[in-house]
Short mmCIF file of C-alpha atoms in Angstrom, two decimals:
data_model
loop_
_atom_site.label_atom_id
_atom_site.label_comp_id
_atom_site.label_asym_id
_atom_site.label_seq_id
_atom_site.Cartn_x
_atom_site.Cartn_y
_atom_site.Cartn_z
CA UNK T 1 198.32 100.55 169.60
CA UNK T 2 196.63 97.40 168.28
CA UNK T 3 194.87 96.96 171.60
CA UNK T 4 193.57 100.54 171.42
CA UNK T 5 192.26 100.05 167.84
CA UNK T 6 190.64 96.77 168.81
CA UNK T 7 188.97 98.43 171.77
CA UNK T 8 187.66 101.26 169.59
CA UNK T 9 186.31 98.82 166.99
CA UNK T 10 184.68 96.73 169.70
CA UNK T 11 182.98 99.77 171.25
CA UNK T 12 181.83 100.93 167.79
CA UNK T 13 180.39 97.48 167.08
CA UNK T 14 178.60 97.45 170.44
CA UNK T 15 177.11 100.91 169.72
CA UNK T 16 175.84 99.71 166.34
CA UNK T 17 174.25 96.62 167.89
CA UNK T 18 172.67 98.71 170.64
CA UNK T 19 171.35 101.26 168.13
CA UNK T 20 169.87 98.51 165.95
CA UNK T 21 168.20 96.87 168.94
CA UNK T 22 166.80 100.26 169.97
CA UNK T 23 165.39 100.82 166.47
CA UNK T 24 163.87 97.34 166.45
CA UNK T 25 162.31 97.90 169.87
CA UNK T 26 160.89 101.24 168.75
CA UNK T 27 159.41 99.62 165.65
CA UNK T 28 157.89 96.86 167.77
CA UNK T 29 156.44 99.47 170.12
CA UNK T 30 154.78 101.17 167.15
CA UNK T 31 153.10 97.96 165.99
CA UNK T 32 149.43 97.98 166.98
CA UNK T 33 148.19 94.59 168.10
CA UNK T 34 144.53 94.26 167.12
CA UNK T 35 142.03 91.58 168.05
CA UNK T 36 138.46 91.38 166.84
CA UNK T 37 137.01 93.29 169.83
CA UNK T 38 139.61 96.05 169.49
CA UNK T 39 138.93 96.29 165.76
CA UNK T 40 135.20 96.78 166.35
CA UNK T 41 135.81 99.49 168.98
CA UNK T 42 138.24 101.33 166.71
CA UNK T 43 135.80 101.23 163.80
CA UNK T 44 132.95 102.58 165.93
CA UNK T 45 135.21 105.37 167.19
CA UNK T 46 137.18 106.32 164.07
CA UNK T 47 135.37 105.16 160.93
CA UNK T 48 134.85 108.20 158.70
CA UNK T 49 131.62 107.00 157.11
CA UNK T 50 130.12 106.38 160.54
CA UNK T 51 131.16 109.89 161.56
CA UNK T 52 129.33 111.23 158.51
CA UNK T 53 126.25 109.32 159.67
CA UNK T 54 126.63 110.93 163.11
CA UNK T 55 126.66 114.41 161.57
CA UNK T 56 123.56 113.61 159.53
CA UNK T 57 121.81 112.27 162.62
CA UNK T 58 122.85 115.36 164.61
CA UNK T 59 121.15 117.57 162.00
CA UNK T 60 117.93 115.58 162.22
CA UNK T 61 118.10 115.65 166.04
CA UNK T 62 118.42 119.43 166.05
CA UNK T 63 115.48 119.79 163.68
CA UNK T 64 113.42 117.48 165.86
CA UNK T 65 114.31 119.35 169.05
CA UNK T 66 113.30 122.69 167.56
CA UNK T 67 110.29 121.46 165.57
CA UNK T 68 107.79 123.41 167.70
CA UNK T 69 109.35 126.64 166.46
CA UNK T 70 106.81 126.32 163.67
CA UNK T 71 104.25 127.64 166.17
CA UNK T 72 106.24 130.81 166.78
CA UNK T 73 104.93 133.98 165.14
CA UNK T 74 106.91 135.89 162.58
CA UNK T 75 107.97 139.38 163.60
CA UNK T 76 109.85 142.17 161.86
CA UNK T 77 110.81 145.74 162.75
CA UNK T 78 111.90 148.27 160.14
CA UNK T 79 112.70 151.96 160.06
CA UNK T 80 112.61 154.34 157.09
CA UNK T 81 114.17 157.75 156.50
CA UNK T 82 112.79 159.33 153.30
CA UNK T 83 112.51 162.70 151.59
CA UNK T 84 109.45 163.23 149.39
CA UNK T 85 110.07 164.07 145.73
CA UNK T 86 107.09 166.39 145.60
CA UNK T 87 106.79 169.62 147.57
CA UNK T 88 104.75 169.18 150.69
CA UNK T 89 103.49 172.09 152.71
CA UNK T 90 104.18 173.49 155.20
CA UNK T 91 107.69 171.94 155.41
CA UNK T 92 108.84 171.25 151.85
CA UNK T 93 112.43 170.32 152.79
CA UNK T 94 111.62 168.05 155.72
CA UNK T 95 112.70 164.43 155.86
CA UNK T 96 110.23 161.78 157.04
CA UNK T 97 111.30 159.27 159.71
CA UNK T 98 109.10 156.26 160.47
CA UNK T 99 109.27 152.78 161.97
CA UNK T 100 107.08 149.76 161.48
CA UNK T 101 106.31 146.64 163.52
CA UNK T 102 104.67 143.63 161.89
CA UNK T 103 103.96 140.28 163.58
CA UNK T 104 101.83 137.38 162.43
CA UNK T 105 100.99 133.88 163.65
CA UNK T 106 99.71 131.30 161.17
CA UNK T 107 97.77 128.32 162.49
CA UNK T 108 96.96 125.47 160.14
CA UNK T 109 96.64 121.70 160.08
CA UNK T 110 99.67 121.53 157.76
CA UNK T 111 101.86 122.96 160.53
CA UNK T 112 100.91 120.04 162.76
CA UNK T 113 101.88 117.66 159.95
CA UNK T 114 105.21 119.44 159.58
CA UNK T 115 105.98 119.04 163.28
CA UNK T 116 105.03 115.38 163.09
CA UNK T 117 107.19 114.91 159.96
CA UNK T 118 110.34 116.22 161.68
CA UNK T 119 109.86 113.79 164.59
CA UNK T 120 109.36 110.87 162.20
CA UNK T 121 112.36 111.92 160.10
CA UNK T 122 114.53 111.85 163.22
CA UNK T 123 113.29 108.33 163.99
CA UNK T 124 114.27 107.33 160.46
CA UNK T 125 117.71 108.82 161.08
CA UNK T 126 118.08 106.70 164.22
CA UNK T 127 117.20 103.58 162.23
CA UNK T 128 119.71 104.43 159.48
CA UNK T 129 122.46 105.12 162.01
CA UNK T 130 121.82 101.90 163.95
CA UNK T 131 121.76 99.96 160.67
CA UNK T 132 125.06 101.43 159.51
CA UNK T 133 126.70 100.78 162.86
CA UNK T 134 125.48 97.17 162.93
CA UNK T 135 126.62 96.48 159.36
CA UNK T 136 129.98 98.10 160.14
CA UNK T 137 130.52 95.76 163.09
CA UNK T 138 129.66 92.78 160.89
CA UNK T 139 131.98 93.87 158.07
CA UNK T 140 134.89 94.54 160.45
CA UNK T 141 134.58 91.08 161.99
CA UNK T 142 134.30 89.38 158.60
CA UNK T 143 137.33 91.21 157.26
CA UNK T 144 139.33 90.47 160.42
CA UNK T 145 138.65 86.73 160.18
CA UNK T 146 139.31 86.68 156.44
CA UNK T 147 142.73 88.22 157.10
CA UNK T 148 143.50 85.43 159.57
CA UNK T 149 142.65 82.88 156.87
CA UNK T 150 144.81 84.70 154.32
CA UNK T 151 147.75 84.68 156.71
CA UNK T 152 147.45 80.92 157.12
CA UNK T 153 147.12 80.46 153.36
CA UNK T 154 150.31 82.44 152.80
CA UNK T 155 152.16 80.29 155.34
CA UNK T 156 151.02 77.10 153.61
CA UNK T 157 151.94 78.53 150.21
CA UNK T 158 155.44 79.36 151.47
CA UNK T 159 155.85 75.78 152.67
CA UNK T 160 154.52 74.46 149.34
CA UNK T 161 157.00 76.59 147.37
CA UNK T 162 159.84 75.48 149.62
CA UNK T 163 158.95 71.84 149.04
CA UNK T 164 158.61 72.46 145.27
CA UNK T 165 162.09 74.00 145.20
CA UNK T 166 163.54 70.98 146.97
CA UNK T 167 161.67 68.67 144.57
CA UNK T 168 163.10 70.53 141.60
CA UNK T 169 166.64 70.43 142.99
CA UNK T 170 166.29 66.72 143.67
CA UNK T 171 164.93 66.13 140.16
CA UNK T 172 167.86 68.09 138.71
CA UNK T 173 170.33 65.99 140.67
CA UNK T 174 168.62 62.77 139.61
CA UNK T 175 168.64 63.93 135.97
CA UNK T 176 172.37 64.64 136.08
CA UNK T 177 172.96 61.20 137.62
CA UNK T 178 170.79 59.56 134.99
CA UNK T 179 168.11 58.45 137.45
CA UNK T 180 165.23 60.43 135.90
CA UNK T 181 164.33 61.82 132.50
CA UNK T 182 164.49 65.44 131.43
CA UNK T 183 160.70 65.45 131.34
CA UNK T 184 160.54 64.73 135.07
CA UNK T 185 162.93 67.59 135.74
CA UNK T 186 160.94 70.01 133.57
CA UNK T 187 157.67 69.00 135.20
CA UNK T 188 159.17 69.74 138.64
CA UNK T 189 160.37 73.12 137.35
CA UNK T 190 156.94 73.94 135.88
CA UNK T 191 155.30 73.12 139.22
CA UNK T 192 157.68 75.48 141.01
CA UNK T 193 157.31 78.34 138.54
CA UNK T 194 153.50 78.02 138.56
CA UNK T 195 153.40 78.48 142.33
CA UNK T 196 155.38 81.74 142.33
CA UNK T 197 152.82 84.03 140.62
CA UNK T 198 150.08 82.46 142.75
CA UNK T 199 152.04 83.40 145.84
CA UNK T 200 152.55 86.97 144.60
CA UNK T 201 148.82 87.28 143.87
CA UNK T 202 147.96 85.94 147.32
CA UNK T 203 150.38 88.36 148.99
CA UNK T 204 148.95 91.29 147.00
CA UNK T 205 145.42 90.27 147.97
CA UNK T 206 146.47 90.21 151.61
CA UNK T 207 148.07 93.65 151.43
CA UNK T 208 145.02 95.06 149.66
CA UNK T 209 142.77 93.62 152.36
CA UNK T 210 145.02 95.09 155.05
CA UNK T 211 144.68 98.54 153.47
CA UNK T 212 140.89 98.17 153.40
CA UNK T 213 140.98 97.03 157.01
CA UNK T 214 143.00 100.10 158.04
CA UNK T 215 140.61 102.39 156.18
CA UNK T 216 137.60 100.92 157.95
CA UNK T 217 139.30 101.31 161.34
CA UNK T 218 140.29 104.90 160.60
CA UNK T 219 144.04 104.11 160.69
CA UNK T 220 146.74 105.67 158.55
CA UNK T 221 148.13 103.63 155.69
CA UNK T 222 151.62 103.78 157.24
CA UNK T 223 150.47 102.30 160.57
CA UNK T 224 151.88 98.86 161.37
CA UNK T 225 149.33 96.41 162.70
CA UNK T 226 149.41 92.82 163.87
CA UNK T 227 146.33 90.65 164.07
CA UNK T 228 145.77 88.59 167.17
CA UNK T 229 143.03 86.01 167.43
CA UNK T 230 141.71 82.60 166.54
CA UNK T 231 138.96 81.54 164.20
CA UNK T 232 136.97 79.09 166.29
CA UNK T 233 133.24 79.84 165.92
CA UNK T 234 130.56 78.32 168.11
CA UNK T 235 128.22 75.80 166.52
CA UNK T 236 124.51 76.66 166.78
CA UNK T 237 121.42 74.55 166.32
CA UNK T 238 118.66 77.02 165.49
CA UNK T 239 114.90 76.96 165.12
CA UNK T 240 114.81 78.67 161.74
CA UNK T 241 111.02 78.80 161.39
CA UNK T 242 110.63 80.56 164.71
CA UNK T 243 113.51 82.98 164.09
CA UNK T 244 112.36 83.82 160.56
CA UNK T 245 108.84 84.69 161.68
CA UNK T 246 109.76 86.53 164.88
CA UNK T 247 112.66 88.57 163.53
CA UNK T 248 111.20 90.13 160.40
CA UNK T 249 109.77 93.19 162.14
CA UNK T 250 113.07 93.92 163.90
CA UNK T 251 115.17 94.00 160.72
CA UNK T 252 116.55 97.41 159.84
CA UNK T 253 115.43 97.29 156.21
CA UNK T 254 111.86 96.50 157.28
CA UNK T 255 111.94 99.21 159.96
CA UNK T 256 113.25 101.68 157.40
CA UNK T 257 110.45 100.96 154.92
CA UNK T 258 107.80 101.16 157.65
CA UNK T 259 109.15 104.53 158.77
CA UNK T 260 109.38 105.82 155.22
CA UNK T 261 105.73 104.91 154.66
CA UNK T 262 104.84 106.90 157.80
CA UNK T 263 106.76 109.87 156.42
CA UNK T 264 104.99 109.68 153.07
CA UNK T 265 101.60 109.47 154.76
CA UNK T 266 102.40 112.48 156.93
CA UNK T 267 103.55 114.41 153.87
CA UNK T 268 100.34 113.38 152.07
CA UNK T 269 98.23 114.60 154.99
CA UNK T 270 100.08 117.93 154.96
CA UNK T 271 99.32 118.34 151.26
CA UNK T 272 95.65 117.48 151.81
CA UNK T 273 95.42 119.87 154.76
CA UNK T 274 96.65 122.69 152.57
CA UNK T 275 93.06 122.76 151.27
CA UNK T 276 91.83 123.67 154.75
CA UNK T 277 91.69 127.39 155.63
CA UNK T 278 94.54 128.77 157.72
CA UNK T 279 93.92 131.07 160.68
CA UNK T 280 96.07 134.21 160.72
CA UNK T 281 96.57 136.29 163.86
CA UNK T 282 98.47 139.51 163.30
CA UNK T 283 99.41 142.85 164.73
CA UNK T 284 101.02 145.83 163.02
CA UNK T 285 102.03 149.33 164.09
CA UNK T 286 103.44 152.22 162.06
CA UNK T 287 104.82 155.38 163.76
CA UNK T 288 105.87 158.60 161.90
CA UNK T 289 108.01 161.43 163.28
CA UNK T 290 106.21 164.63 162.32
CA UNK T 291 109.14 167.02 162.81
CA UNK T 292 112.60 167.29 161.32
CA UNK T 293 114.63 164.22 162.46
CA UNK T 294 117.94 166.10 161.94
CA UNK T 295 117.05 169.08 164.15
CA UNK T 296 114.39 168.07 166.65
CA UNK T 297 114.58 165.68 169.61
CA UNK T 298 113.46 162.16 168.62
CA UNK T 299 112.67 161.27 172.19
CA UNK T 300 109.57 163.47 172.49
CA UNK T 301 106.53 161.19 172.41
CA UNK T 302 104.11 163.94 171.29
CA UNK T 303 106.17 164.34 168.10
CA UNK T 304 105.47 160.77 166.99
CA UNK T 305 102.23 160.12 165.15
CA UNK T 306 100.58 156.67 165.12
CA UNK T 307 99.63 156.58 161.47
CA UNK T 308 98.43 152.98 161.40
CA UNK T 309 98.08 150.19 163.94
CA UNK T 310 95.85 147.21 164.07
CA UNK T 311 95.24 143.70 165.40
CA UNK T 312 93.60 141.36 162.96
CA UNK T 313 92.20 137.81 162.66
CA UNK T 314 91.94 136.42 159.16
CA UNK T 315 91.23 133.20 157.29
CA UNK T 316 93.34 132.24 154.30
CA UNK T 317 92.34 129.62 151.73
CA UNK T 318 94.04 128.50 148.55
CA UNK T 319 90.99 128.32 146.30
CA UNK T 320 92.86 126.87 143.33
CA UNK T 321 93.82 123.85 145.46
CA UNK T 322 90.15 122.87 145.68
CA UNK T 323 89.73 122.34 141.94
CA UNK T 324 90.38 118.89 140.45
CA UNK T 325 93.11 118.32 137.88
CA UNK T 326 95.03 121.33 139.13
CA UNK T 327 98.60 121.14 140.46
CA UNK T 328 97.62 120.49 144.08
CA UNK T 329 95.20 117.72 143.11
CA UNK T 330 97.85 116.10 140.93
CA UNK T 331 100.39 116.33 143.77
CA UNK T 332 97.99 114.56 146.16
CA UNK T 333 97.32 111.75 143.69
CA UNK T 334 101.04 111.27 143.03
CA UNK T 335 101.77 111.05 146.75
CA UNK T 336 99.00 108.48 147.22
CA UNK T 337 100.62 106.35 144.52
CA UNK T 338 104.00 106.77 146.23
CA UNK T 339 102.53 105.41 149.48
CA UNK T 340 101.09 102.39 147.64
CA UNK T 341 104.44 101.85 145.92
CA UNK T 342 106.30 101.67 149.23
CA UNK T 343 103.62 99.45 150.79
CA UNK T 344 104.14 96.99 147.93
CA UNK T 345 107.91 97.26 148.41
CA UNK T 346 107.42 96.49 152.10
CA UNK T 347 105.47 93.31 151.33
CA UNK T 348 108.17 92.23 148.89
CA UNK T 349 110.96 93.07 151.37
CA UNK T 350 109.30 90.93 154.06
CA UNK T 351 109.20 87.94 151.72
CA UNK T 352 112.79 88.49 150.57
CA UNK T 353 113.95 88.83 154.18
CA UNK T 354 112.34 85.51 155.09
CA UNK T 355 114.08 83.84 152.13
CA UNK T 356 117.41 85.44 153.04
CA UNK T 357 117.27 84.23 156.65
CA UNK T 358 116.46 80.67 155.55
CA UNK T 359 119.18 80.71 152.87
CA UNK T 360 121.83 81.83 155.35
CA UNK T 361 120.68 79.11 157.75
CA UNK T 362 121.03 76.49 155.00
CA UNK T 363 124.55 77.72 154.24
CA UNK T 364 125.39 77.43 157.93
CA UNK T 365 124.20 73.82 158.02
CA UNK T 366 126.19 73.08 154.87
CA UNK T 367 129.32 74.55 156.45
CA UNK T 368 128.80 72.53 159.63
CA UNK T 369 128.63 69.28 157.64
CA UNK T 370 131.61 70.27 155.53
CA UNK T 371 133.68 71.14 158.61
CA UNK T 372 132.99 67.69 160.05
CA UNK T 373 134.02 66.06 156.77
CA UNK T 374 137.19 68.14 156.55
CA UNK T 375 138.04 67.25 160.14
CA UNK T 376 137.96 63.59 159.11
CA UNK T 377 140.31 64.39 156.22
CA UNK T 378 142.58 66.21 158.66
CA UNK T 379 142.75 63.11 160.83
CA UNK T 380 143.76 61.06 157.78
CA UNK T 381 146.40 63.63 156.84
CA UNK T 382 147.61 63.63 160.45
CA UNK T 383 147.93 59.83 160.39
CA UNK T 384 149.73 59.97 157.03
CA UNK T 385 152.20 62.48 158.43
CA UNK T 386 152.79 60.35 161.53
CA UNK T 387 153.53 57.28 159.38
CA UNK T 388 155.84 59.30 157.14
CA UNK T 389 157.61 60.67 160.20
CA UNK T 390 158.08 57.18 161.59
CA UNK T 391 159.36 55.94 158.21
CA UNK T 392 161.76 58.87 157.97
CA UNK T 393 163.20 58.06 161.39
CA UNK T 394 163.52 54.43 160.32
CA UNK T 395 165.26 55.42 157.07
CA UNK T 396 162.56 54.04 154.75
CA UNK T 397 161.00 57.40 153.78
CA UNK T 398 162.82 60.30 152.17
CA UNK T 399 162.77 63.79 153.65
CA UNK T 400 160.87 65.10 150.63
CA UNK T 401 158.05 62.60 151.19
CA UNK T 402 157.88 63.64 154.84
CA UNK T 403 157.66 67.30 153.86
CA UNK T 404 154.91 66.57 151.35
CA UNK T 405 152.94 64.77 154.05
CA UNK T 406 153.45 67.75 156.32
CA UNK T 407 152.28 70.08 153.56
CA UNK T 408 149.16 67.99 153.00
CA UNK T 409 148.41 68.21 156.70
CA UNK T 410 148.84 72.00 156.61
CA UNK T 411 146.57 72.26 153.58
CA UNK T 412 143.92 70.15 155.31
CA UNK T 413 144.02 72.46 158.32
CA UNK T 414 143.75 75.54 156.09
CA UNK T 415 140.72 74.05 154.34
CA UNK T 416 139.09 73.59 157.72
CA UNK T 417 140.01 77.15 158.63
CA UNK T 418 138.54 78.41 155.35
CA UNK T 419 135.27 76.56 155.96
CA UNK T 420 135.18 77.79 159.54
CA UNK T 421 135.46 81.29 158.12
CA UNK T 422 132.55 80.58 155.78
CA UNK T 423 130.52 79.45 158.78
CA UNK T 424 131.63 82.44 160.88
CA UNK T 425 130.74 84.83 158.06
CA UNK T 426 127.33 83.16 157.72
CA UNK T 427 126.83 83.52 161.48
CA UNK T 428 127.59 87.23 161.29
CA UNK T 429 125.26 87.64 158.32
CA UNK T 430 122.59 85.71 160.22
CA UNK T 431 123.02 87.88 163.29
CA UNK T 432 122.62 90.99 161.13
CA UNK T 433 119.67 89.50 159.23
CA UNK T 434 117.64 88.83 162.40
CA UNK T 435 119.05 91.87 164.25
CA UNK T 436 119.75 89.86 167.38
CA UNK T 437 123.08 89.09 169.13
CA UNK T 438 124.36 85.55 168.69
CA UNK T 439 124.51 85.17 172.46
CA UNK T 440 120.72 85.53 172.63
CA UNK T 441 120.08 82.67 170.23
CA UNK T 442 118.66 79.48 171.64
CA UNK T 443 120.11 76.07 170.95
CA UNK T 444 123.76 76.99 171.32
CA UNK T 445 126.11 74.09 171.81
CA UNK T 446 129.83 73.90 172.33
#
C-alpha cells in the first residue's frame, strides 16, 4: 500500500514538473527577441503614425493622378414631368414631359495652376513621408540603445544595493561587538535606504521606456520582448565644413520649405490668373414631348419637339477682380507677403541647419574625448579590482572591499556605455541632420 501511494505521489510530482516546464517553454516561445534592425523593420511596418502618413500620402497621390480631370467638361441630363397651373388650349389637362442636356468646358489659366498645384502638393507629401520615416528610424534606434544602457544601469544598481546591504549587516555586527560606533551603523543604513527609491525610480523609468518602445513598434502592451544587441558605435573623423555646406539642400526641413514656397507661388499665380478671361465652350439641348406622356407612345420621334438647342463659345471675366483695394486685390497682396515670409523662413532655416550640424559634430568630438578618458578610468578600476582580488586570495583584503572594487569597475563600464550612447545618439542625429547614411560618410575609422 505504501509503495502504491509513493508511486502515485511520484507520478503526480513528475506531472507537475513537466507541466511547469511546458508552461515555461511556452512563455519563452512567446518572448520576442528584438535587435536594432528588427526594431526598425517592425516600426516601418506597424507604426500607427507612419500608417496615418501613408493614408495621407495615398490621398495626395490619388489627387495627383487624377489632376487632369480639371480639363473634363461638366455635363448634366435632367427630365421634367409637369402640369401647367393655367389652362392651355387645345389640351388643358395634358402633362408636359421634357428632358434637358447641358454640357460646358471651361478653359482658363487658373486651371493650369490648379493642375500644377496638385502635382506640387504630392511632392510635398513625399517629402513629409520620407521625413517622418527617417525620423522614426532614428528615434527607434535611439530608444533601443537607451534601453540597453538602462538595463546595464539596473544591473549595476542591483549590485550596489547588494553590497550596501552587506555593508550594513557588517556594520551592525561590528556595532554589537563594540568595534564601531552607532553613527557608523546608521550611516551604512542611510546609504542602503537611499539606494532603494533610486532603484525603484530606475526600474519604473525602464518599464515606461519599454512601453513607449512597444508603442512605436506597433506591439501590444502585453507582449514580452527581449532586447538583443551591443552598443559599440563606430568612430568617425568627419570634414564638418564640407558636410555642412553640401548637405543643407538635402535636409528634409529645407526641402519642405522650398516646396511650400513653390506651392504658395503657384497659388498666387492662380489668384492672379483669375483676372484673365475664361473661355467657355458649351452645348445644350431641350426636348419636349408634345402629346400626352401617359397615353401616347414616347418612342415616336415626330412627337418630340426640339424647343431649344445650341452650341456656344463665351468669354467670362470677373470685372470686380480688376479693381484695386477690392477682395481679389487684397488676396493677391496677402499671398505675396506669405511668399516673402516663407522665403525669409527658408534663409533662417538654412542658417539654423548649418549651426545644428556643427553643434552635433562638436558634441560627437566631446563624446569621443570623454570615452577615451573613461576608458583610462576603466583600466584603473580594472587594476584596482585585480589587486583587491589578489589581496582577497591572500587573506589581506576583506570580501566587502573586493565587492566594492568590483562595483567600481562595473560603474566605470556603465559610464563608458552611457557616453557611447551619447555618441551613438549624436551620430544618429547627425545622420538625420545631413540626410545621408553613416556608411556613406568619409573618414570612417575602426
